[in-house]
Coordinates of N, CA, C and O in Angstrom, one line a residue:
M1 N 12.5 14.2 11.8 CA 11.0 15.0 11.0 C 10.0 14.5 11.1 O 9.4 13.7 11.4
K2 N 9.0 15.8 12.0 CA 7.6 15.1 11.5 C 7.1 15.1 11.0 O 7.0 16.2 10.3
H3 N 6.2 14.0 10.7 CA 5.1 14.5 9.5 C 3.9 15.0 9.8 O 3.5 14.9 10.5
T4 N 3.0 15.2 8.8 CA 1.6 16.5 8.5 C 1.0 14.7 9.1 O 1.1 13.9 8.6
D5 N 0.0 15.5 10.0 CA -0.9 13.8 10.1 C -2.0 14.3 9.3 O -2.8 15.2 9.1
F6 N -2.5 13.2 8.0 CA -3.5 13.5 7.5 C -4.9 12.7 7.9 O -5.5 12.9 6.9
G7 N -5.2 11.9 8.9 CA -5.9 11.7 9.5 C -7.1 12.1 9.8 O -8.3 11.7 9.3
S8 N -7.1 13.7 9.7 CA -8.6 14.4 10.1 C -9.0 14.8 8.3 O -10.0 15.2 8.9
M9 N -7.8 14.5 7.8 CA -8.6 15.1 6.2 C -9.9 14.2 5.5 O -9.6 13.0 5.7
P10 N -10.2 14.9 4.7 CA -11.7 14.2 4.4 C -11.4 12.9 3.2 O -12.1 12.2 2.9
C11 N -10.2 13.4 2.6 CA -9.9 12.6 1.4 C -9.2 11.1 2.0 O -7.8 11.3 2.5
P12 N -9.5 10.2 0.9 CA -9.1 8.9 1.5 C -7.6 8.8 1.0 O -7.4 7.5 1.5
I13 N -7.3 9.7 -0.1 CA -6.0 9.1 -0.7 C -5.0 9.9 0.6 O -4.3 9.3 1.0
A14 N -5.4 10.9 1.5 CA -4.5 11.7 2.1 C -4.6 10.5 3.2 O -3.2 10.6 3.8
R15 N -5.3 10.5 3.8 CA -5.5 9.3 4.8 C -5.0 8.3 4.7 O -4.3 7.5 5.7
S16 N -4.9 7.6 3.8 CA -4.1 6.5 3.3 C -2.3 6.8 2.8 O -1.5 6.4 3.6
L17 N -2.2 7.8 2.7 CA -0.7 8.7 2.8 C -0.4 8.5 4.3 O 0.8 8.4 4.5
G18 N -1.3 8.7 4.8 CA -0.8 9.1 6.3 C -0.5 7.6 6.8 O 0.4 8.0 8.1
K19 N -0.9 6.5 6.9 CA -0.8 5.2 6.8 C 0.8 4.3 6.4 O 1.0 4.0 7.0
V20 N 1.0 4.6 5.4 CA 1.8 4.2 4.3 C 2.7 5.0 3.4 O 3.3 4.6 2.4
G21 N 2.3 6.1 3.5 CA 3.0 7.1 2.3 C 4.6 7.4 2.6 O 5.3 7.5 1.6
E22 N 5.1 6.8 3.5 CA 6.7 6.4 3.5 C 7.1 5.5 3.1 O 6.9 4.2 3.2
W23 N 8.0 5.6 2.0 CA 8.4 4.6 1.2 C 9.1 3.1 2.2 O 8.8 2.4 1.6
W24 N 9.8 3.3 3.6 CA 10.1 2.1 4.1 C 8.6 1.4 4.5 O 9.1 -0.2 4.3
S25 N 7.8 1.7 4.8 CA 6.4 1.1 4.7 C 6.6 0.4 4.2 O 6.0 -0.7 4.3
I26 N 6.1 1.5 2.8 CA 5.5 0.4 1.7 C 6.6 -0.8 1.5 O 5.8 -2.0 1.0
L27 N 7.5 -0.8 1.6 CA 8.5 -1.7 1.2 C 8.3 -2.9 2.5 O 8.6 -4.2 1.7
I28 N 8.5 -2.3 3.1 CA 8.1 -3.8 4.7 C 6.5 -4.6 4.2 O 7.0 -5.6 3.9
L29 N 5.9 -3.6 3.9 CA 4.7 -4.3 3.5 C 5.1 -5.1 2.2 O 4.4 -6.6 2.4
R30 N 5.6 -4.7 1.4 CA 6.3 -5.3 0.2 C 7.1 -6.9 0.8 O 6.3 -8.0 0.3
D31 N 7.4 -7.0 1.7 CA 8.3 -8.1 2.3 C 7.0 -8.8 2.7 O 7.8 -10.0 3.1
A32 N 6.4 -8.2 3.5 CA 5.4 -9.3 4.4 C 4.8 -10.0 3.5 O 4.5 -11.4 3.4
F33 N 4.2 -9.3 2.6 CA 3.8 -10.0 1.2 C 4.3 -10.9 0.8 O 4.2 -12.1 -0.1
Y34 N 5.8 -11.1 0.5 CA 6.6 -12.5 0.6 C 7.0 -13.0 1.1 O 7.7 -14.3 1.0
G35 N 6.3 -12.5 2.1 CA 6.3 -13.9 3.6 C 7.4 -13.7 4.7 O 7.3 -14.3 5.7
L36 N 8.2 -12.7 4.7 CA 8.8 -12.3 5.6 C 8.1 -12.1 6.8 O 6.7 -10.9 7.0
T37 N 7.9 -12.1 8.2 CA 7.7 -12.0 9.3 C 8.5 -11.6 10.2 O 8.2 -10.4 11.3
R38 N 9.6 -11.7 10.5 CA 10.7 -11.5 11.6 C 11.8 -10.2 11.4 O 11.6 -10.1 10.0
F39 N 11.6 -9.2 12.7 CA 12.6 -8.0 12.5 C 14.2 -8.8 11.5 O 14.5 -8.0 10.5
D40 N 14.7 -9.4 11.9 CA 15.9 -9.7 11.0 C 15.9 -9.7 10.0 O 16.7 -9.8 9.1
E41 N 14.4 -10.8 9.4 CA 14.4 -11.0 8.0 C 14.4 -9.2 6.9 O 14.5 -9.2 5.9
F42 N 13.4 -8.8 7.9 CA 13.2 -7.0 7.1 C 14.5 -6.8 6.8 O 14.7 -6.1 6.3
E43 N 15.3 -6.7 8.1 CA 16.3 -5.6 8.2 C 17.6 -6.2 6.9 O 17.9 -5.4 6.5
K44 N 17.5 -7.5 7.0 CA 18.5 -8.0 6.3 C 17.9 -8.0 4.7 O 18.6 -7.7 3.9
S45 N 16.5 -7.7 4.6 CA 16.6 -7.9 3.3 C 16.3 -6.3 2.8 O 16.4 -6.5 1.4
L46 N 16.0 -5.2 3.5 CA 15.6 -3.8 3.1 C 17.3 -2.9 3.2 O 17.4 -1.9 2.9
K47 N 18.1 -4.0 4.1 CA 19.2 -3.2 4.8 C 18.8 -1.8 5.0 O 20.0 -1.0 4.9
I48 N 17.8 -1.5 5.8 CA 17.5 -0.9 7.1 C 18.0 -0.6 8.4 O 18.2 -2.1 9.2
A49 N 18.6 0.5 8.7 CA 19.2 0.2 10.5 C 17.7 -0.3 11.1 O 16.8 0.2 10.8
P50 N 18.1 -0.4 12.2 CA 17.6 -1.0 13.3 C 16.2 -0.3 13.3 O 15.0 -0.2 14.1
N51 N 16.7 0.6 14.2 CA 16.1 1.7 14.7 C 15.3 2.8 13.8 O 14.0 3.0 14.1
M52 N 15.5 2.5 12.6 CA 14.5 3.0 11.5 C 13.1 1.9 11.3 O 12.0 2.5 11.3
L53 N 13.8 0.8 11.3 CA 12.5 -0.8 11.3 C 12.2 -0.7 12.3 O 10.9 -0.7 11.8
T54 N 12.5 -0.1 13.6 CA 11.6 -0.5 14.6 C 10.6 0.6 14.6 O 9.1 0.3 14.7
R55 N 10.7 1.6 14.0 CA 9.8 2.5 13.8 C 8.7 2.8 12.9 O 7.6 3.3 13.2
R56 N 9.3 1.7 11.8 CA 8.2 1.7 10.8 C 7.3 0.7 11.3 O 6.3 0.6 10.8
L57 N 8.1 -0.4 11.9 CA 7.3 -1.8 12.1 C 6.1 -1.2 13.3 O 4.9 -1.5 13.3
A58 N 6.3 -0.5 14.2 CA 5.5 0.4 15.2 C 4.3 0.8 14.6 O 3.0 1.1 15.0
G59 N 4.9 1.7 13.4 CA 3.9 2.5 12.7 C 2.8 2.0 12.1 O 1.7 2.2 12.1
L60 N 3.0 0.5 11.9 CA 2.2 -0.4 10.8 C 1.4 -0.8 11.9 O 0.5 -1.2 11.3
V61 N 2.3 -1.3 12.9 CA 1.1 -1.6 13.9 C 0.0 -0.9 14.7 O -1.0 -0.9 14.6
E62 N 0.6 0.1 15.0 CA -0.7 1.8 15.6 C -1.3 1.5 14.6 O -2.7 1.9 14.6
G63 N -0.6 1.7 13.1 CA -1.8 2.3 11.9 C -3.1 1.0 11.5 O -3.7 0.9 10.9
G64 N -2.7 -0.5 12.0 CA -3.4 -1.4 12.0 C -3.1 -2.1 10.9 O -4.1 -2.9 10.5
L65 N -2.0 -2.1 10.2 CA -2.1 -2.9 9.3 C -0.8 -4.5 8.9 O -0.9 -5.3 8.1
M66 N -0.3 -3.8 10.4 CA 0.3 -5.0 11.0 C 0.3 -5.6 12.0 O -0.1 -4.4 12.9
E67 N 0.2 -6.5 12.6 CA 0.1 -7.1 14.1 C 1.4 -7.8 14.6 O 1.9 -8.8 14.1
R68 N 1.5 -7.4 16.1 CA 2.9 -7.8 16.9 C 2.6 -9.5 17.1 O 1.8 -9.1 18.4
R69 N 3.2 -10.3 16.8 CA 2.4 -11.8 18.0 C 3.9 -11.8 18.3 O 4.9 -12.3 17.7
Q70 N 3.7 -12.4 19.3 CA 5.3 -13.4 20.1 C 5.0 -14.9 19.8 O 4.4 -15.4 19.9
Y71 N 6.0 -15.3 19.1 CA 6.4 -16.7 18.5 C 7.5 -17.3 19.5 O 7.7 -18.6 19.6
S72 N 8.0 -16.9 20.5 CA 9.1 -17.3 21.4 C 9.1 -16.4 23.0 O 8.8 -15.3 23.0
A73 N 9.0 -17.3 23.8 CA 8.7 -16.7 25.5 C 9.9 -16.5 25.7 O 10.3 -15.7 26.5
R74 N 11.2 -17.4 25.3 CA 12.6 -17.4 25.9 C 13.1 -17.9 25.0 O 13.8 -19.0 24.6
P75 N 14.2 -16.9 24.4 CA 13.5 -14.7 24.7 C 12.5 -14.9 24.4 O 12.2 -15.3 23.1
P76 N 11.7 -14.0 24.4 CA 11.1 -13.2 24.2 C 11.4 -12.8 22.6 O 12.2 -11.8 22.0
R77 N 10.3 -13.1 21.2 CA 10.8 -12.7 19.9 C 9.1 -12.7 19.5 O 8.5 -13.1 19.6
Y78 N 9.4 -11.5 18.6 CA 8.0 -11.4 18.2 C 8.6 -11.3 16.5 O 9.0 -11.0 16.0
E79 N 7.0 -11.6 15.6 CA 6.9 -11.1 14.4 C 5.8 -10.9 14.0 O 5.3 -10.4 15.0
Y80 N 5.9 -10.5 13.2 CA 5.3 -8.8 12.5 C 4.4 -9.6 11.5 O 4.9 -10.3 10.1
V81 N 3.4 -9.7 11.3 CA 2.3 -10.4 10.1 C 1.1 -9.2 9.7 O 0.3 -8.5 10.7
L82 N 0.5 -9.4 8.6 CA -0.4 -8.4 8.2 C -1.8 -8.8 8.6 O -1.9 -10.2 8.9
T83 N -2.5 -7.8 9.2 CA -3.6 -7.5 9.0 C -4.7 -8.2 8.2 O -4.2 -7.7 7.1
K84 N -6.0 -8.0 8.3 CA -6.7 -7.9 7.0 C -6.9 -6.7 6.8 O -6.6 -6.3 5.1
A85 N -6.6 -5.4 7.1 CA -6.3 -4.2 6.1 C -5.0 -4.4 5.7 O -4.7 -3.7 4.5
G86 N -4.0 -5.2 6.1 CA -2.4 -4.6 5.7 C -2.6 -5.8 4.1 O -2.5 -5.2 3.6
R87 N -3.5 -7.0 4.5 CA -3.7 -7.9 2.9 C -4.4 -7.1 2.3 O -4.4 -7.1 0.9
D88 N -5.4 -6.0 2.5 CA -6.2 -5.3 1.5 C -5.5 -4.5 0.8 O -5.8 -3.6 -0.1
F89 N -4.1 -3.8 1.4 CA -3.0 -3.3 0.4 C -2.6 -3.9 -0.8 O -2.5 -3.2 -1.4
K90 N -2.8 -5.2 -1.0 CA -1.9 -5.7 -1.8 C -2.7 -5.1 -3.4 O -1.2 -4.7 -4.3
P91 N -3.7 -5.0 -3.6 CA -4.0 -4.2 -4.9 C -3.5 -3.1 -5.0 O -2.6 -2.3 -6.4
V92 N -2.6 -2.2 -4.0 CA -1.6 -0.9 -4.3 C -0.7 -1.5 -4.9 O 0.4 -0.8 -5.6
L93 N 0.1 -2.0 -3.9 CA 1.4 -3.1 -4.6 C 1.0 -3.7 -5.5 O 2.5 -2.7 -6.2
L94 N 0.5 -3.9 -5.9 CA 0.2 -4.8 -7.5 C 0.4 -3.7 -8.4 O 0.7 -3.6 -10.0
A95 N -1.1 -2.1 -8.3 CA -0.6 -1.2 -9.4 C 0.8 -0.9 -9.2 O 1.2 -0.1 -10.2
F96 N 1.7 -0.9 -7.8 CA 2.8 0.0 -8.2 C 3.9 -1.2 -9.4 O 5.0 -0.6 -10.1
V97 N 3.5 -2.7 -8.9 CA 4.4 -3.6 -9.8 C 4.3 -3.0 -11.4 O 4.6 -2.9 -12.3
A98 N 3.0 -3.0 -11.5 CA 2.5 -2.5 -13.2 C 2.8 -1.1 -13.6 O 3.6 -1.0 -14.5
W99 N 2.9 -0.3 -13.0 CA 3.2 1.1 -13.1 C 4.8 1.2 -13.3 O 5.1 1.8 -14.4
G100 N 5.5 0.5 -12.0 CA 6.9 0.7 -12.5 C 7.2 -0.2 -13.7 O 8.4 0.2 -14.1
N101 N 6.8 -1.1 -13.7 CA 7.1 -2.0 -15.1 C 7.0 -1.4 -16.6 O 7.9 -1.3 -17.0
D102 N 6.0 -0.6 -16.5 CA 5.8 0.2 -17.8 C 6.4 1.3 -17.7 O 6.6 2.0 -18.8
H103 N 6.5 2.2 -16.8 CA 7.2 3.5 -17.1 C 8.5 3.5 -16.5 O 8.9 4.8 -16.8
L104 N 9.3 2.7 -15.4 CA 10.5 2.8 -15.1 C 11.3 1.6 -15.3 O 12.4 1.5 -14.3
A105 N 11.1 0.9 -16.0 CA 12.4 -0.1 -16.6 C 12.2 -0.5 -17.6 O 12.0 -1.5 -18.5
P106 N 13.3 0.3 -17.9 CA 14.1 0.7 -19.7 C 14.6 -1.1 -19.6 O 14.5 -1.5 -21.1
E107 N 15.1 -1.8 -18.7 CA 15.6 -2.8 -19.2 C 14.8 -4.0 -18.8 O 15.5 -5.5 -19.5
G108 N 13.5 -4.2 -18.9 CA 12.6 -4.9 -18.5 C 11.9 -4.9 -17.4 O 12.4 -4.9 -16.2
A109 N 11.0 -5.9 -17.0 CA 10.6 -6.1 -15.8 C 11.5 -7.2 -15.1 O 11.9 -8.2 -15.8
S110 N 11.8 -6.9 -13.9 CA 12.7 -7.3 -12.6 C 11.4 -8.4 -12.0 O 11.5 -9.5 -10.9
L111 N 9.7 -8.5 -11.8 CA 9.3 -8.8 -11.3 C 7.8 -8.4 -11.9 O 7.0 -7.4 -12.6
L112 N 6.9 -10.2 -12.1 CA 6.1 -10.0 -12.5 C 4.6 -10.8 -11.7 O 5.3 -11.3 -11.0
V113 N 3.5 -10.1 -12.2 CA 2.2 -11.2 -11.4 C 2.3 -12.0 -12.2 O 1.5 -11.7 -13.5
V114 N 2.1 -13.3 -12.6 CA 1.3 -14.5 -13.0 C 0.6 -15.2 -12.2 O 0.5 -15.6 -11.1
S115 N 0.0 -16.2 -13.5 CA -0.9 -16.7 -13.4 C -0.7 -18.2 -12.7 O 0.4 -18.4 -13.2
R116 N -1.1 -18.3 -11.4 CA -0.8 -19.8 -10.9 C -0.7 -20.9 -11.7 O -0.1 -21.8 -11.6
E117 N -1.8 -21.1 -12.3 CA -2.1 -21.9 -13.1 C -1.2 -21.9 -14.5 O -1.1 -23.3 -14.9
T118 N -1.0 -20.8 -15.2 CA -0.9 -21.4 -16.7 C 0.7 -20.6 -16.7 O 1.6 -21.0 -17.4
G119 N 1.3 -19.8 -15.1 CA 2.1 -19.1 -15.4 C 2.4 -17.6 -16.3 O 3.7 -17.0 -16.1
K120 N 1.7 -17.5 -17.4 CA 1.3 -16.2 -18.0 C 1.1 -15.2 -17.1 O 0.7 -15.1 -16.3
P121 N 2.2 -14.2 -18.0 CA 1.9 -12.8 -16.7 C 0.7 -12.0 -17.0 O -0.4 -12.3 -18.4
A122 N -0.2 -11.5 -15.9 CA -1.5 -11.2 -16.0 C -1.0 -9.4 -16.7 O -0.4 -8.6 -16.7
D123 N -2.1 -8.8 -17.3 CA -2.4 -7.8 -17.7 C -2.9 -7.2 -16.7 O -4.4 -7.1 -17.0
Q124 N -2.7 -6.5 -15.8 CA -3.2 -6.1 -14.4 C -4.4 -4.7 -15.0 O -3.8 -3.6 -15.8
V125 N -5.5 -4.7 -14.8 CA -6.4 -3.5 -15.0 C -7.1 -3.6 -13.9 O -7.4 -4.2 -12.5
L126 N -7.4 -2.4 -13.4 CA -8.5 -2.2 -12.3 C -9.8 -2.2 -13.0 O -10.2 -1.4 -14.1
V127 N -10.8 -3.2 -12.2 CA -12.2 -3.7 -13.0 C -13.4 -3.4 -11.8 O -12.8 -3.4 -11.1
D128 N -14.2 -2.9 -12.3 CA -15.2 -2.5 -11.6 C -16.2 -3.8 -11.3 O -16.7 -4.7 -12.4
A129 N -16.5 -4.3 -9.9 CA -16.6 -5.6 -9.9 C -17.8 -6.0 -9.9 O -18.9 -7.0 -10.4
N130 N -18.5 -5.1 -10.0 CA -20.0 -4.6 -10.1 C -20.7 -4.8 -11.7 O -21.6 -5.6 -12.2
S131 N -19.9 -4.3 -12.8 CA -20.2 -4.5 -14.1 C -19.1 -5.0 -14.7 O -19.1 -5.4 -15.9
G132 N -18.0 -5.3 -14.3 CA -17.0 -5.9 -14.9 C -15.9 -5.3 -16.1 O -15.3 -5.7 -16.9
L133 N -16.4 -4.0 -16.3 CA -15.9 -2.8 -17.3 C -13.9 -2.9 -16.5 O -14.5 -2.4 -15.3
A134 N -13.5 -2.4 -17.1 CA -12.2 -1.8 -16.4 C -12.6 -0.3 -16.5 O -13.3 -0.3 -17.3
I135 N -11.8 -0.3 -15.2 CA -12.0 1.6 -15.4 C -11.4 2.5 -15.8 O -10.3 2.0 -15.9
N136 N -12.1 3.5 -16.6 CA -11.3 4.3 -17.4 C -11.5 5.6 -17.3 O -12.9 5.7 -16.8
D137 N -10.7 6.4 -18.3 CA -11.3 8.5 -17.7 C -12.4 8.2 -18.8 O -13.6 9.0 -18.6
E138 N -13.1 7.5 -19.9 CA -14.5 7.4 -20.7 C -15.4 7.3 -19.6 O -16.6 8.4 -19.8
D139 N -15.4 6.2 -19.1 CA -16.7 5.7 -18.4 C -16.9 6.1 -16.7 O -17.9 5.9 -16.5
Y140 N -15.8 6.6 -16.1 CA -15.8 6.8 -15.1 C -15.3 7.8 -14.4 O -14.1 8.7 -15.5
M141 N -15.9 8.7 -13.0 CA -15.2 9.7 -12.8 C -14.9 9.8 -11.4 O -15.7 9.2 -10.9
F142 N -14.6 10.5 -10.7 CA -14.6 10.8 -9.5 C -15.6 11.7 -9.1 O -16.5 12.4 -9.8
A143 N -16.3 11.1 -7.5 CA -17.8 11.3 -7.3 C -17.4 11.6 -5.9 O -17.0 11.3 -5.5
P144 N -18.5 12.8 -5.6 CA -18.8 13.0 -3.5 C -18.9 11.9 -2.9 O -19.7 11.3 -3.7
G145 N -18.6 10.9 -1.7 CA -19.1 10.4 -1.3 C -20.2 11.1 -0.3 O -20.1 12.5 0.1
P146 N -20.6 10.4 0.8 CA -21.4 10.8 1.8 C -21.1 11.7 2.7 O -21.3 12.8 3.3
A147 N -19.8 11.3 2.5 CA -19.3 12.7 3.7 C -17.9 13.4 2.9 O -17.7 13.8 4.3
A148 N -18.2 13.5 2.1 CA -17.5 14.9 1.5 C -17.8 16.3 1.7 O -19.4 16.5 2.4
T149 N -17.1 17.1 1.9 CA -17.4 18.1 2.7 C -17.6 18.9 1.2 O -17.3 18.6 0.4
E150 N -18.1 20.3 1.8 CA -18.6 21.5 0.6 C -17.2 21.7 -0.5 O -17.5 21.5 -1.6
G151 N -16.4 21.5 0.4 CA -14.9 21.9 -0.7 C -14.7 20.8 -1.5 O -15.0 21.2 -3.2
M152 N -15.0 19.8 -1.2 CA -14.8 18.1 -2.0 C -15.8 18.5 -3.2 O -15.6 18.3 -4.1
R153 N -17.1 18.6 -2.7 CA -18.6 18.8 -3.9 C -18.2 19.6 -4.6 O -18.3 19.3 -6.0
S154 N -17.8 21.1 -4.2 CA -17.2 21.7 -5.5 C -16.1 21.6 -6.3 O -16.5 21.9 -7.4
R155 N -15.1 21.4 -5.7 CA -14.0 20.7 -6.4 C -14.5 19.5 -7.7 O -13.9 19.5 -9.0
L156 N -14.9 18.1 -6.9 CA -15.7 17.2 -7.9 C -16.6 18.2 -8.7 O -16.6 17.9 -10.2
I157 N -17.1 18.8 -8.6 CA -18.4 19.6 -9.9 C -17.7 20.2 -10.5 O -18.0 20.2 -12.1
Q158 N -16.6 20.8 -10.3 CA -15.8 21.8 -11.6 C -15.2 21.0 -12.6 O -14.8 21.3 -13.5
I159 N -14.8 19.8 -11.7 CA -13.8 19.1 -12.6 C -14.4 18.4 -13.9 O -14.3 18.2 -14.7
N160 N -15.8 17.1 -12.9 CA -16.4 16.7 -14.0 C -17.3 17.2 -15.4 O -17.2 17.2 -16.0
Q161 N -17.5 19.1 -14.7 CA -18.4 19.8 -15.4 C -16.9 20.1 -17.0 O -17.1 20.2 -18.0
Q162 N -15.7 20.0 -16.5 CA -14.6 20.9 -17.1 C -14.3 19.6 -18.1 O -14.0 19.5 -19.2
D163 N -14.5 18.4 -17.5 CA -14.4 17.1 -18.3 C -15.2 17.0 -19.3 O -15.1 16.2 -20.5
R164 N -16.4 17.6 -19.4 CA -17.6 17.3 -19.9 C -17.4 18.4 -21.3 O -18.0 17.7 -22.2
A165 N -16.8 19.5 -21.0 CA -16.8 20.5 -21.9 C -15.7 20.1 -23.5 O -15.0 19.3 -23.0

């Protein structure tokens, strides 16, 4: 099945989904953050068909989130490592952990984010690095960026006016 190409859309959410919006890709990235790098490690961890894994790894490499590096010449063997763009995906995965634990784990959390120093679980919030304030609906809103289309600008103005009413 051919997926829609979101790369030309001006929305950063749509563009991001175009790179990692398929669940296998996100799970591969998760496993890469766990330290897996080799094809057979991903295959074993995910219990994914080799042809599907090949396609997903190729997509992540093409999308700039992973790099394919040769680690053995005889026989030729490759590993897959996160690029800067791939490493920058970590906050998205952390948000999945927090949201999943809060809304989809009635039996309790199976994965926590904890302090290396204290071992205590983190209370994850998205924070504005400029002010140090938690980003919330009361203090923050969506606004058009410099490359926003007229349609996006109009939509955001309308949404923000409704929020103030």
